[in-house]
mmCIF file of C-alpha atoms and ligand atoms in Angstrom:
data_model
loop_
_atom_site.group_PDB
_atom_site.id
_atom_site.type_symbol
_atom_site.label_atom_id
_atom_site.label_comp_id
_atom_site.label_asym_id
_atom_site.label_seq_id
_atom_site.Cartn_x
_atom_site.Cartn_y
_atom_site.Cartn_z
ATOM 1 C CA MET A 167 -26.640 54.992 -44.181
ATOM 2 C CA SER A 168 -28.012 51.509 -44.722
ATOM 3 C CA GLU A 169 -25.314 50.719 -47.292
ATOM 4 C CA ALA A 170 -22.800 50.821 -44.465
ATOM 5 C CA LEU A 171 -24.508 47.982 -42.595
ATOM 6 C CA ASN A 172 -23.365 44.392 -43.010
ATOM 7 C CA GLU A 173 -25.715 41.424 -43.268
ATOM 8 C CA ASN A 174 -26.120 41.313 -39.495
ATOM 9 C CA GLY A 175 -27.325 44.873 -39.428
ATOM 10 C CA PHE A 176 -24.163 46.177 -37.810
ATOM 11 C CA PRO A 177 -21.968 48.876 -39.320
ATOM 12 C CA GLY A 178 -19.130 47.094 -41.079
ATOM 13 C CA LYS A 179 -15.444 47.253 -40.276
ATOM 14 C CA ASP A 180 -14.774 48.936 -43.618
ATOM 15 C CA ARG A 181 -15.085 52.355 -42.007
ATOM 16 C CA ALA A 182 -12.153 54.052 -40.292
ATOM 17 C CA GLU A 183 -12.297 53.861 -36.515
ATOM 18 C CA LEU A 184 -11.360 57.331 -35.333
ATOM 19 C CA THR A 185 -11.700 56.517 -31.633
ATOM 20 C CA GLY A 186 -8.347 54.745 -31.519
ATOM 21 C CA MET A 187 -6.434 57.640 -33.079
ATOM 22 C CA THR A 188 -4.406 60.226 -31.218
ATOM 23 C CA GLU A 189 -5.283 63.832 -31.950
ATOM 24 C CA THR A 190 -2.265 64.080 -34.249
ATOM 25 C CA GLU A 191 -3.267 60.929 -36.147
ATOM 26 C CA LEU A 192 -6.836 62.137 -36.473
ATOM 27 C CA ALA A 193 -5.681 65.478 -37.829
ATOM 28 C CA ALA A 194 -3.504 63.641 -40.383
ATOM 29 C CA TRP A 195 -6.432 61.410 -41.387
ATOM 30 C CA GLY A 196 -8.575 64.525 -41.854
ATOM 31 C CA LYS A 197 -5.866 66.312 -43.811
ATOM 32 C CA GLU A 198 -5.790 63.465 -46.343
ATOM 33 C CA ARG A 199 -9.476 64.147 -46.866
ATOM 34 C CA GLY A 200 -8.993 67.860 -47.188
ATOM 35 C CA LEU A 201 -10.088 68.825 -43.671
ATOM 36 C CA PRO A 202 -8.254 71.734 -42.050
ATOM 37 C CA ALA A 203 -6.334 70.941 -38.849
ATOM 38 C CA PHE A 204 -8.842 72.647 -36.534
ATOM 39 C CA ARG A 205 -11.532 70.230 -37.704
ATOM 40 C CA GLY A 206 -9.384 67.316 -36.560
ATOM 41 C CA LYS A 207 -9.192 68.855 -33.121
ATOM 42 C CA GLN A 208 -12.948 69.470 -33.008
ATOM 43 C CA ILE A 209 -13.735 65.902 -34.043
ATOM 44 C CA PHE A 210 -11.246 64.517 -31.520
ATOM 45 C CA GLN A 211 -12.837 66.501 -28.700
ATOM 46 C CA TRP A 212 -16.356 65.432 -29.667
ATOM 47 C CA ILE A 213 -15.387 61.777 -29.839
ATOM 48 C CA HIS A 214 -13.818 61.813 -26.400
ATOM 49 C CA ARG A 215 -16.948 63.446 -25.030
ATOM 50 C CA GLY A 216 -18.893 60.467 -26.346
ATOM 51 C CA ALA A 217 -20.556 62.168 -29.321
ATOM 52 C CA ASP A 218 -21.422 60.583 -32.657
ATOM 53 C CA PHE A 219 -21.141 62.513 -35.927
ATOM 54 C CA PRO A 220 -24.749 63.819 -36.078
ATOM 55 C CA GLU A 221 -24.184 65.504 -32.699
ATOM 56 C CA MET A 222 -21.044 67.347 -33.787
ATOM 57 C CA THR A 223 -22.936 70.570 -34.235
ATOM 58 C CA ASN A 224 -20.000 72.842 -34.992
ATOM 59 C CA LEU A 225 -19.227 70.836 -38.152
ATOM 60 C CA PRO A 226 -21.109 71.584 -41.394
ATOM 61 C CA ARG A 227 -23.913 69.085 -41.977
ATOM 62 C CA GLU A 228 -22.410 67.777 -45.196
ATOM 63 C CA MET A 229 -19.126 67.067 -43.448
ATOM 64 C CA ARG A 230 -20.954 65.143 -40.746
ATOM 65 C CA GLU A 231 -22.735 63.049 -43.361
ATOM 66 C CA THR A 232 -19.519 62.262 -45.220
ATOM 67 C CA LEU A 233 -17.804 61.359 -41.958
ATOM 68 C CA SER A 234 -20.690 59.041 -41.000
ATOM 69 C CA ARG A 235 -20.207 57.144 -44.248
ATOM 70 C CA GLU A 236 -16.450 56.881 -43.984
ATOM 71 C CA ALA A 237 -15.751 56.538 -40.292
ATOM 72 C CA VAL A 238 -16.930 55.307 -36.905
ATOM 73 C CA ALA A 239 -16.907 57.736 -33.979
ATOM 74 C CA GLN A 240 -18.405 55.507 -31.275
ATOM 75 C CA PRO A 241 -17.580 51.845 -31.923
ATOM 76 C CA VAL A 242 -19.258 50.645 -28.723
ATOM 77 C CA GLN A 243 -22.962 50.840 -27.970
ATOM 78 C CA ILE A 244 -24.797 49.651 -24.883
ATOM 79 C CA ALA A 245 -27.011 46.774 -26.054
ATOM 80 C CA LEU A 246 -28.240 45.748 -22.654
ATOM 81 C CA ARG A 247 -27.858 46.948 -19.111
ATOM 82 C CA ARG A 248 -28.781 45.639 -15.713
ATOM 83 C CA VAL A 249 -28.812 47.664 -12.536
ATOM 84 C CA SER A 250 -28.215 45.837 -9.274
ATOM 85 C CA ARG A 251 -30.909 46.350 -6.689
ATOM 86 C CA LEU A 252 -28.347 45.543 -4.009
ATOM 87 C CA ASP A 253 -25.767 48.253 -4.627
ATOM 88 C CA GLY A 254 -26.519 50.148 -7.855
ATOM 89 C CA THR A 255 -23.736 48.382 -9.767
ATOM 90 C CA VAL A 256 -24.501 48.465 -13.492
ATOM 91 C CA LYS A 257 -23.633 45.635 -15.819
ATOM 92 C CA PHE A 258 -23.417 46.487 -19.508
ATOM 93 C CA LEU A 259 -23.474 44.252 -22.507
ATOM 94 C CA TYR A 260 -21.685 46.280 -25.140
ATOM 95 C CA ALA A 261 -22.341 45.734 -28.857
ATOM 96 C CA LEU A 262 -19.346 46.122 -31.173
ATOM 97 C CA THR A 263 -19.559 47.142 -34.825
ATOM 98 C CA ASP A 264 -19.046 43.584 -36.127
ATOM 99 C CA GLY A 265 -21.892 42.103 -34.102
ATOM 100 C CA ASN A 266 -19.711 40.739 -31.309
ATOM 101 C CA CYS A 267 -20.398 41.748 -27.746
ATOM 102 C CA VAL A 268 -18.383 42.157 -24.535
ATOM 103 C CA GLU A 269 -19.223 43.036 -20.963
ATOM 104 C CA GLY A 270 -18.480 45.915 -18.646
ATOM 105 C CA VAL A 271 -19.300 46.670 -15.022
ATOM 106 C CA LEU A 272 -19.760 50.144 -13.557
ATOM 107 C CA MET A 273 -19.329 50.452 -9.799
ATOM 108 C CA LYS A 274 -19.833 53.463 -7.581
ATOM 109 C CA TYR A 275 -17.299 53.895 -4.811
ATOM 110 C CA HIS A 276 -16.753 56.765 -2.387
ATOM 111 C CA TYR A 277 -13.956 58.019 -4.668
ATOM 112 C CA GLY A 278 -16.004 57.952 -7.864
ATOM 113 C CA PHE A 279 -17.158 55.665 -10.644
ATOM 114 C CA SER A 280 -14.975 52.715 -11.511
ATOM 115 C CA LEU A 281 -15.462 50.853 -14.777
ATOM 116 C CA CYS A 282 -14.324 47.314 -15.456
ATOM 117 C CA ILE A 283 -13.564 46.930 -19.148
ATOM 118 C CA SER A 284 -12.949 44.005 -21.493
ATOM 119 C CA THR A 285 -9.848 43.742 -23.676
ATOM 120 C CA GLN A 286 -10.775 40.769 -25.904
ATOM 121 C CA VAL A 287 -13.922 39.032 -27.104
ATOM 122 C CA GLY A 288 -13.510 35.942 -24.934
ATOM 123 C CA CYS A 289 -10.090 34.802 -23.745
ATOM 124 C CA ARG A 290 -7.632 32.046 -24.604
ATOM 125 C CA MET A 291 -5.987 31.601 -21.215
ATOM 126 C CA GLY A 292 -8.317 28.786 -20.167
ATOM 127 C CA CYS A 293 -8.533 29.404 -16.383
ATOM 128 C CA LYS A 294 -10.829 26.731 -14.987
ATOM 129 C CA PHE A 295 -12.952 29.075 -12.849
ATOM 130 C CA CYS A 296 -13.556 31.755 -15.484
ATOM 131 C CA ALA A 297 -16.617 32.035 -17.738
ATOM 132 C CA SER A 298 -14.926 34.386 -20.237
ATOM 133 C CA THR A 299 -12.646 31.695 -21.556
ATOM 134 C CA LEU A 300 -15.174 28.913 -22.134
ATOM 135 C CA ASP A 301 -15.424 29.553 -25.883
ATOM 136 C CA GLY A 302 -11.834 30.720 -26.388
ATOM 137 C CA CYS A 303 -10.843 34.105 -27.787
ATOM 138 C CA LEU A 304 -12.778 35.326 -30.825
ATOM 139 C CA ARG A 305 -10.676 38.426 -31.366
ATOM 140 C CA ASP A 306 -8.727 41.260 -29.760
ATOM 141 C CA LEU A 307 -10.432 44.550 -29.052
ATOM 142 C CA SER A 308 -8.905 47.608 -30.678
ATOM 143 C CA ALA A 309 -7.659 50.541 -28.599
ATOM 144 C CA GLY A 310 -10.631 52.557 -29.864
ATOM 145 C CA GLU A 311 -13.064 49.898 -28.685
ATOM 146 C CA MET A 312 -11.535 49.872 -25.198
ATOM 147 C CA LEU A 313 -11.809 53.657 -25.052
ATOM 148 C CA GLY A 314 -15.313 53.292 -26.542
ATOM 149 C CA GLU A 315 -16.357 51.204 -23.532
ATOM 150 C CA ILE A 316 -15.526 54.145 -21.255
ATOM 151 C CA LEU A 317 -17.207 56.659 -23.563
ATOM 152 C CA ALA A 318 -20.389 54.559 -23.623
ATOM 153 C CA ALA A 319 -20.416 54.344 -19.809
ATOM 154 C CA ASN A 320 -19.898 58.115 -19.612
ATOM 155 C CA ARG A 321 -22.856 58.668 -21.952
ATOM 156 C CA TYR A 322 -24.951 56.416 -19.737
ATOM 157 C CA LEU A 323 -23.902 58.339 -16.607
ATOM 158 C CA LYS A 324 -24.704 61.664 -18.206
ATOM 159 C CA GLU A 325 -28.109 60.468 -19.411
ATOM 160 C CA SER A 326 -28.951 59.109 -15.977
ATOM 161 C CA GLY A 327 -28.165 62.479 -14.385
ATOM 162 C CA ALA A 328 -24.875 61.643 -12.669
ATOM 163 C CA GLU A 329 -22.592 64.623 -12.197
ATOM 164 C CA GLU A 330 -19.367 62.710 -12.555
ATOM 165 C CA SER A 331 -17.973 60.485 -15.230
ATOM 166 C CA VAL A 332 -15.797 57.393 -14.951
ATOM 167 C CA SER A 333 -12.663 58.212 -12.915
ATOM 168 C CA HIS A 334 -11.181 54.750 -12.394
ATOM 169 C CA VAL A 335 -10.715 51.928 -14.864
ATOM 170 C CA VAL A 336 -9.829 48.299 -14.251
ATOM 171 C CA LEU A 337 -8.841 46.001 -17.093
ATOM 172 C CA MET A 338 -10.534 43.005 -15.545
ATOM 173 C CA GLY A 339 -13.368 42.216 -17.915
ATOM 174 C CA SER A 340 -13.119 39.478 -20.498
ATOM 175 C CA GLY A 341 -9.729 38.919 -22.075
ATOM 176 C CA GLU A 342 -6.083 38.863 -21.078
ATOM 177 C CA PRO A 343 -4.812 42.447 -21.518
ATOM 178 C CA LEU A 344 -1.185 41.406 -21.957
ATOM 179 C CA ASP A 345 -2.235 38.982 -24.723
ATOM 180 C CA ASN A 346 -3.430 42.089 -26.618
ATOM 181 C CA TYR A 347 -0.412 44.136 -25.677
ATOM 182 C CA GLU A 348 -0.044 46.727 -28.464
ATOM 183 C CA ASN A 349 -3.708 47.727 -28.431
ATOM 184 C CA VAL A 350 -3.781 47.970 -24.636
ATOM 185 C CA ILE A 351 -0.703 50.214 -24.581
ATOM 186 C CA ARG A 352 -2.204 52.426 -27.275
ATOM 187 C CA PHE A 353 -5.440 52.598 -25.273
ATOM 188 C CA LEU A 354 -3.554 53.625 -22.112
ATOM 189 C CA ARG A 355 -1.756 56.379 -24.014
ATOM 190 C CA LEU A 356 -5.075 57.665 -25.381
ATOM 191 C CA LEU A 357 -6.273 58.245 -21.812
ATOM 192 C CA ARG A 358 -3.556 60.875 -21.417
ATOM 193 C CA GLU A 359 -4.252 62.854 -24.602
ATOM 194 C CA GLU A 360 -4.467 66.547 -23.793
ATOM 195 C CA ASN A 361 -7.919 67.053 -25.313
ATOM 196 C CA GLY A 362 -9.215 63.589 -24.461
ATOM 197 C CA ILE A 363 -10.824 62.258 -21.296
ATOM 198 C CA ARG A 364 -7.585 62.746 -19.344
ATOM 199 C CA LEU A 365 -8.033 59.879 -16.994
ATOM 200 C CA SER A 366 -5.024 59.559 -14.704
ATOM 201 C CA LEU A 367 -3.121 56.324 -15.251
ATOM 202 C CA ARG A 368 -2.709 56.155 -11.484
ATOM 203 C CA ASN A 369 -6.428 55.335 -11.479
ATOM 204 C CA VAL A 370 -6.010 52.443 -13.889
ATOM 205 C CA SER A 371 -5.433 48.830 -12.835
ATOM 206 C CA LEU A 372 -4.354 46.182 -15.297
ATOM 207 C CA SER A 373 -4.928 42.564 -14.355
ATOM 208 C CA THR A 374 -2.956 39.686 -15.849
ATOM 209 C CA CYS A 375 -2.874 35.941 -15.312
ATOM 210 C CA GLY A 376 0.920 36.308 -15.398
ATOM 211 C CA LEU A 377 2.423 36.628 -18.897
ATOM 212 C CA VAL A 378 5.944 37.136 -17.599
ATOM 213 C CA PRO A 379 7.741 38.704 -20.613
ATOM 214 C CA LYS A 380 4.889 41.167 -21.149
ATOM 215 C CA MET A 381 4.826 42.099 -17.465
ATOM 216 C CA ARG A 382 8.497 43.022 -17.771
ATOM 217 C CA GLN A 383 7.836 44.930 -20.979
ATOM 218 C CA LEU A 384 5.021 46.863 -19.277
ATOM 219 C CA ALA A 385 7.420 47.865 -16.508
ATOM 220 C CA GLU A 386 9.525 49.615 -19.173
ATOM 221 C CA GLU A 387 6.685 51.656 -20.700
ATOM 222 C CA ASP A 388 6.659 54.486 -18.202
ATOM 223 C CA LEU A 389 2.902 54.103 -17.768
ATOM 224 C CA PRO A 390 2.129 54.286 -14.033
ATOM 225 C CA VAL A 391 -0.746 51.785 -13.922
ATOM 226 C CA THR A 392 -1.318 49.423 -11.017
ATOM 227 C CA LEU A 393 -0.354 45.888 -11.952
ATOM 228 C CA CYS A 394 -2.697 43.197 -10.635
ATOM 229 C CA VAL A 395 -1.700 39.572 -10.925
ATOM 230 C CA SER A 396 -4.120 36.663 -10.701
ATOM 231 C CA LEU A 397 -2.253 34.255 -8.464
ATOM 232 C CA HIS A 398 -4.991 32.063 -6.995
ATOM 233 C CA ALA A 399 -2.503 29.585 -5.529
ATOM 234 C CA PRO A 400 0.407 29.361 -3.060
ATOM 235 C CA ASN A 401 2.515 27.094 -5.299
ATOM 236 C CA ASP A 402 2.869 25.817 -8.858
ATOM 237 C CA GLY A 403 1.254 22.447 -8.200
ATOM 238 C CA ILE A 404 -2.015 24.027 -7.109
ATOM 239 C CA ARG A 405 -1.789 26.838 -9.642
ATOM 240 C CA LYS A 406 -1.555 24.333 -12.478
ATOM 241 C CA ARG A 407 -4.838 22.768 -11.390
ATOM 242 C CA THR A 408 -6.821 25.884 -12.299
ATOM 243 C CA MET A 409 -4.542 28.027 -14.496
ATOM 244 C CA PRO A 410 -2.984 26.533 -17.664
ATOM 245 C CA ILE A 411 -0.601 29.514 -17.883
ATOM 246 C CA ALA A 412 1.177 28.052 -14.817
ATOM 247 C CA ASN A 413 2.551 25.339 -17.118
ATOM 248 C CA ARG A 414 4.301 28.027 -19.105
ATOM 249 C CA TYR A 415 5.668 30.307 -16.368
ATOM 250 C CA ALA A 416 6.635 29.164 -12.896
ATOM 251 C CA MET A 417 5.232 31.154 -9.994
ATOM 252 C CA GLU A 418 8.748 32.236 -9.034
ATOM 253 C CA GLU A 419 9.195 33.788 -12.504
ATOM 254 C CA VAL A 420 5.876 35.607 -12.064
ATOM 255 C CA LEU A 421 6.983 36.901 -8.647
ATOM 256 C CA ASP A 422 10.355 37.950 -10.063
ATOM 257 C CA ALA A 423 8.578 39.930 -12.782
ATOM 258 C CA CYS A 424 6.488 41.549 -10.021
ATOM 259 C CA ARG A 425 9.629 42.525 -8.113
ATOM 260 C CA TYR A 426 10.958 44.040 -11.302
ATOM 261 C CA TYR A 427 7.692 45.962 -11.804
ATOM 262 C CA VAL A 428 7.894 47.354 -8.259
ATOM 263 C CA LYS A 429 11.523 48.336 -8.791
ATOM 264 C CA LYS A 430 10.864 50.102 -12.095
ATOM 265 C CA THR A 431 7.611 51.859 -11.168
ATOM 266 C CA GLY A 432 7.769 52.232 -7.390
ATOM 267 C CA ARG A 433 4.214 50.905 -7.280
ATOM 268 C CA ARG A 434 3.092 47.953 -5.237
ATOM 269 C CA VAL A 435 1.609 44.966 -7.018
ATOM 270 C CA ILE A 436 -1.838 43.607 -6.189
ATOM 271 C CA PHE A 437 -2.352 39.843 -6.084
ATOM 272 C CA GLU A 438 -5.791 38.474 -6.752
ATOM 273 C CA TYR A 439 -6.630 35.273 -4.992
ATOM 274 C CA ALA A 440 -10.016 33.606 -5.476
ATOM 275 C CA LEU A 441 -10.699 31.139 -2.704
ATOM 276 C CA VAL A 442 -11.847 27.789 -4.057
ATOM 277 C CA ASP A 443 -13.227 25.136 -1.760
ATOM 278 C CA GLY A 444 -10.816 22.273 -1.167
ATOM 279 C CA VAL A 445 -8.200 23.709 -3.554
ATOM 280 C CA ASN A 446 -6.356 26.749 -2.201
ATOM 281 C CA SER A 447 -8.112 28.002 0.930
ATOM 282 C CA SER A 448 -6.617 26.312 4.019
ATOM 283 C CA PRO A 449 -4.661 28.214 6.729
ATOM 284 C CA ASP A 450 -1.539 26.214 5.816
ATOM 285 C CA GLN A 451 -1.867 27.448 2.262
ATOM 286 C CA ALA A 452 -2.269 31.018 3.555
ATOM 287 C CA ARG A 453 1.011 30.587 5.453
ATOM 288 C CA GLU A 454 2.720 29.146 2.394
ATOM 289 C CA LEU A 455 1.496 32.078 0.297
ATOM 290 C CA ALA A 456 2.726 34.565 2.918
ATOM 291 C CA GLY A 457 6.150 32.906 2.815
ATOM 292 C CA ARG A 458 6.335 33.288 -0.957
ATOM 293 C CA LEU A 459 5.287 36.957 -0.890
ATOM 294 C CA ARG A 460 7.385 38.106 2.046
ATOM 295 C CA GLY A 461 9.554 41.101 1.178
ATOM 296 C CA LEU A 462 7.594 41.905 -1.983
ATOM 297 C CA GLN A 463 5.835 45.277 -1.919
ATOM 298 C CA CYS A 464 2.314 43.970 -2.464
ATOM 299 C CA HIS A 465 -1.264 43.634 -1.362
ATOM 300 C CA VAL A 466 -3.457 40.541 -1.549
ATOM 301 C CA ASN A 467 -7.054 40.861 -2.630
ATOM 302 C CA LEU A 468 -9.128 37.864 -1.596
ATOM 303 C CA ILE A 469 -11.974 37.245 -3.992
ATOM 304 C CA PRO A 470 -14.908 35.058 -3.095
ATOM 305 C CA LEU A 471 -15.276 32.699 -6.085
ATOM 306 C CA ASN A 472 -18.284 33.411 -8.234
ATOM 307 C CA THR A 473 -19.714 30.037 -9.034
ATOM 308 C CA VAL A 474 -19.757 29.441 -12.767
ATOM 309 C CA LYS A 475 -22.394 26.899 -13.731
ATOM 310 C CA GLU A 476 -20.223 25.264 -16.381
ATOM 311 C CA ARG A 477 -17.392 24.582 -13.945
ATOM 312 C CA ASN A 478 -17.337 22.256 -11.018
ATOM 313 C CA LEU A 479 -15.576 24.579 -8.578
ATOM 314 C CA LYS A 480 -17.162 25.866 -5.406
ATOM 315 C CA GLY A 481 -16.570 29.003 -3.369
ATOM 316 C CA VAL A 482 -15.809 28.890 0.343
ATOM 317 C CA ARG A 483 -17.748 29.740 3.478
ATOM 318 C CA GLU A 484 -17.404 33.118 5.125
ATOM 319 C CA ASP A 485 -15.429 31.749 8.084
ATOM 320 C CA THR A 486 -12.889 30.184 5.682
ATOM 321 C CA VAL A 487 -12.357 33.579 4.016
ATOM 322 C CA ARG A 488 -11.906 35.196 7.421
ATOM 323 C CA ARG A 489 -9.440 32.589 8.606
ATOM 324 C CA PHE A 490 -7.373 32.854 5.404
ATOM 325 C CA LEU A 491 -7.350 36.641 5.647
ATOM 326 C CA GLU A 492 -6.364 36.669 9.322
ATOM 327 C CA THR A 493 -3.575 34.152 8.719
ATOM 328 C CA LEU A 494 -2.098 36.306 5.936
ATOM 329 C CA GLN A 495 -2.313 39.405 8.105
ATOM 330 C CA ALA A 496 -0.756 37.656 11.079
ATOM 331 C CA GLU A 497 2.129 36.732 8.778
ATOM 332 C CA GLY A 498 2.613 40.420 7.980
ATOM 333 C CA ILE A 499 1.035 40.428 4.515
ATOM 334 C CA SER A 500 -1.239 43.332 3.627
ATOM 335 C CA ALA A 501 -4.551 41.786 2.583
ATOM 336 C CA THR A 502 -8.243 42.558 2.286
ATOM 337 C CA ARG A 503 -11.270 40.775 0.915
ATOM 338 C CA ARG A 504 -12.921 42.245 -2.131
ATOM 339 C CA ARG A 505 -16.432 43.498 -1.676
ATOM 340 C CA GLU A 506 -18.884 41.530 -3.742
ATOM 341 C CA MET A 507 -20.820 43.795 -6.019
ATOM 342 C CA GLY A 508 -23.617 43.166 -8.428
ATOM 343 C CA ASP A 509 -24.152 39.616 -7.244
ATOM 344 C CA ASP A 510 -27.728 39.676 -8.536
ATOM 345 C CA ILE A 511 -26.822 40.755 -12.080
ATOM 346 C CA GLU A 512 -24.309 38.148 -13.253
ATOM 347 C CA GLY A 513 -21.512 40.475 -12.143
ATOM 348 C CA ALA A 514 -18.717 37.951 -12.727
ATOM 349 C CA CYS A 515 -16.680 37.938 -15.917
ATOM 350 C CA GLY A 516 -18.372 36.575 -18.965
ATOM 351 C CA GLN A 517 -21.561 35.445 -17.297
ATOM 352 C CA LEU A 518 -24.037 37.927 -18.740
ATOM 353 C CA ARG A 519 -22.623 37.537 -22.227
ATOM 354 C CA ARG A 520 -22.898 33.754 -22.072
ATOM 355 C CA LYS A 521 -26.403 33.870 -20.701
ATOM 356 C CA THR A 522 -27.522 36.310 -23.395
ATOM 357 C CA LEU A 523 -25.909 34.359 -26.226
ATOM 358 C CA ARG A 524 -27.367 31.114 -24.899
ATOM 359 C CA GLU A 525 -30.843 32.579 -24.751
ATOM 360 C CA GLY A 526 -30.366 34.239 -28.129
ATOM 361 C CA SER A 527 -31.747 37.454 -26.747
ATOM 362 C CA LEU A 528 -29.281 40.195 -27.676
ATOM 363 C CA PRO A 529 -31.739 42.937 -28.506
ATOM 364 C CA GLY A 530 -31.383 46.471 -29.710
ATOM 365 C CA ALA A 531 -33.549 47.368 -26.738
ATOM 366 C CA GLU A 532 -32.190 48.288 -23.348
ATOM 367 C CA ASN A 533 -32.864 47.080 -19.866
ATOM 368 C CA PRO A 534 -34.635 43.745 -19.695
ATOM 369 C CA GLU A 535 -36.086 44.499 -16.269
HETATM 370 N N1 SAH B 266 -7.088 37.947 -17.772
HETATM 371 C C1 SAH B 266 -6.867 38.834 -16.669
HETATM 372 C C2 SAH B 266 -8.016 39.786 -16.372
HETATM 373 C C3 SAH B 266 -9.431 39.292 -16.433
HETATM 374 S S1 SAH B 266 -10.148 38.406 -15.095
HETATM 375 C C4 SAH B 266 -6.485 38.040 -15.436
HETATM 376 O O1 SAH B 266 -6.464 36.826 -15.499
HETATM 377 O O2 SAH B 266 -6.157 38.652 -14.430
HETATM 378 C C5 SAH B 266 -10.227 39.437 -13.694
HETATM 379 C C6 SAH B 266 -10.102 38.634 -12.399
HETATM 380 O O3 SAH B 266 -11.266 37.851 -12.125
HETATM 381 C C7 SAH B 266 -8.942 37.646 -12.427
HETATM 382 O O4 SAH B 266 -8.261 37.687 -11.210
HETATM 383 C C8 SAH B 266 -9.643 36.332 -12.598
HETATM 384 O O5 SAH B 266 -8.834 35.266 -12.207
HETATM 385 C C9 SAH B 266 -10.883 36.535 -11.752
HETATM 386 N N2 SAH B 266 -11.976 35.604 -11.987
HETATM 387 C C10 SAH B 266 -12.334 34.999 -13.129
HETATM 388 N N3 SAH B 266 -13.387 34.182 -12.929
HETATM 389 C C11 SAH B 266 -13.705 34.292 -11.629
HETATM 390 C C12 SAH B 266 -14.710 33.692 -10.805
HETATM 391 N N4 SAH B 266 -15.591 32.831 -11.303
HETATM 392 N N5 SAH B 266 -14.732 34.042 -9.520
HETATM 393 C C13 SAH B 266 -13.838 34.923 -9.004
HETATM 394 N N6 SAH B 266 -12.900 35.517 -9.730
HETATM 395 C C14 SAH B 266 -12.812 35.193 -11.014
#
């Protein structure tokens, strides 16, 4: 198959990516190549179980070889993984077929395995506290690549003897999902395919920095995902200090779009709020935030800031988190603090990728420990 590799040794983009196709589309693709409809179904099922062509044992060998030359079944491979000694959280560095890489985080909760996936290589939103955006956005991920991240994690779980596969997905890795809208919507629809992984959209959370028109569009899609909004400030003045998107959409427009989302979907919105020392973490600011959110069906998730070396922003002390949380709750706002997971494995967005690229050590080998 070496002719299919580009100069970097990665399979080129000239092959069809079957992972992003619905079963109907895959069957049509096969039909053009003379494959009977039942083959399309078989291939679809194999792909969603994480298999690559050589493993598709109910297909004739010649067919598998032709398919390997013409198409990609698994566009995402685990290039590197780190397992937290603190809580078993697994951080993946995923290799894509063009040599780019993105990150994912697999967390075990009492309700199952939750996977944090990336939607773009990098990000162009420019939030001051975020490592994913430091080099801008290199490209969007395709729907098949987003699904491929889950399939790769499922293969890992199976190989490591876990009995369950990924049951919850959060779109909170690198990238702004609503800046890659069409591919994200296609990806969400793939999760519901009858012969696919059938992950309930109620177990999917999509996080945005607040692209107002796209938030409203999402509300119209009839896709019952949980909308998470990165707020990180009680007012526009403070929001503009860390989030460039605040210059485009006022916080009130973001909150209006949230109200619309609640109205259309009946689902509460989650606000993410990373506490930054000296910026947004005083009790007065908690009260101001509560005032803005009053009456909105929502929940606030307080996130301790992960310090990013390249940025001069500091997290807050534990008692500051507690005071902020208690103030919100006293004001009648539902709020919790997010558990920190994988603190020893560069768990925060974009950090492992940056470190690996900086050290020039993206290997084919797994597990650097
Ligand atoms: N672009 C989307 C999703 C990706 S980021 C968004 O902005 O929501 C997922 C969450 O992690 C966001 O709330 C983001 O603001 C937050 N985040 C980014 N860098 C962080 C850091 N260093 N510490 C804590 N949270 C961070």
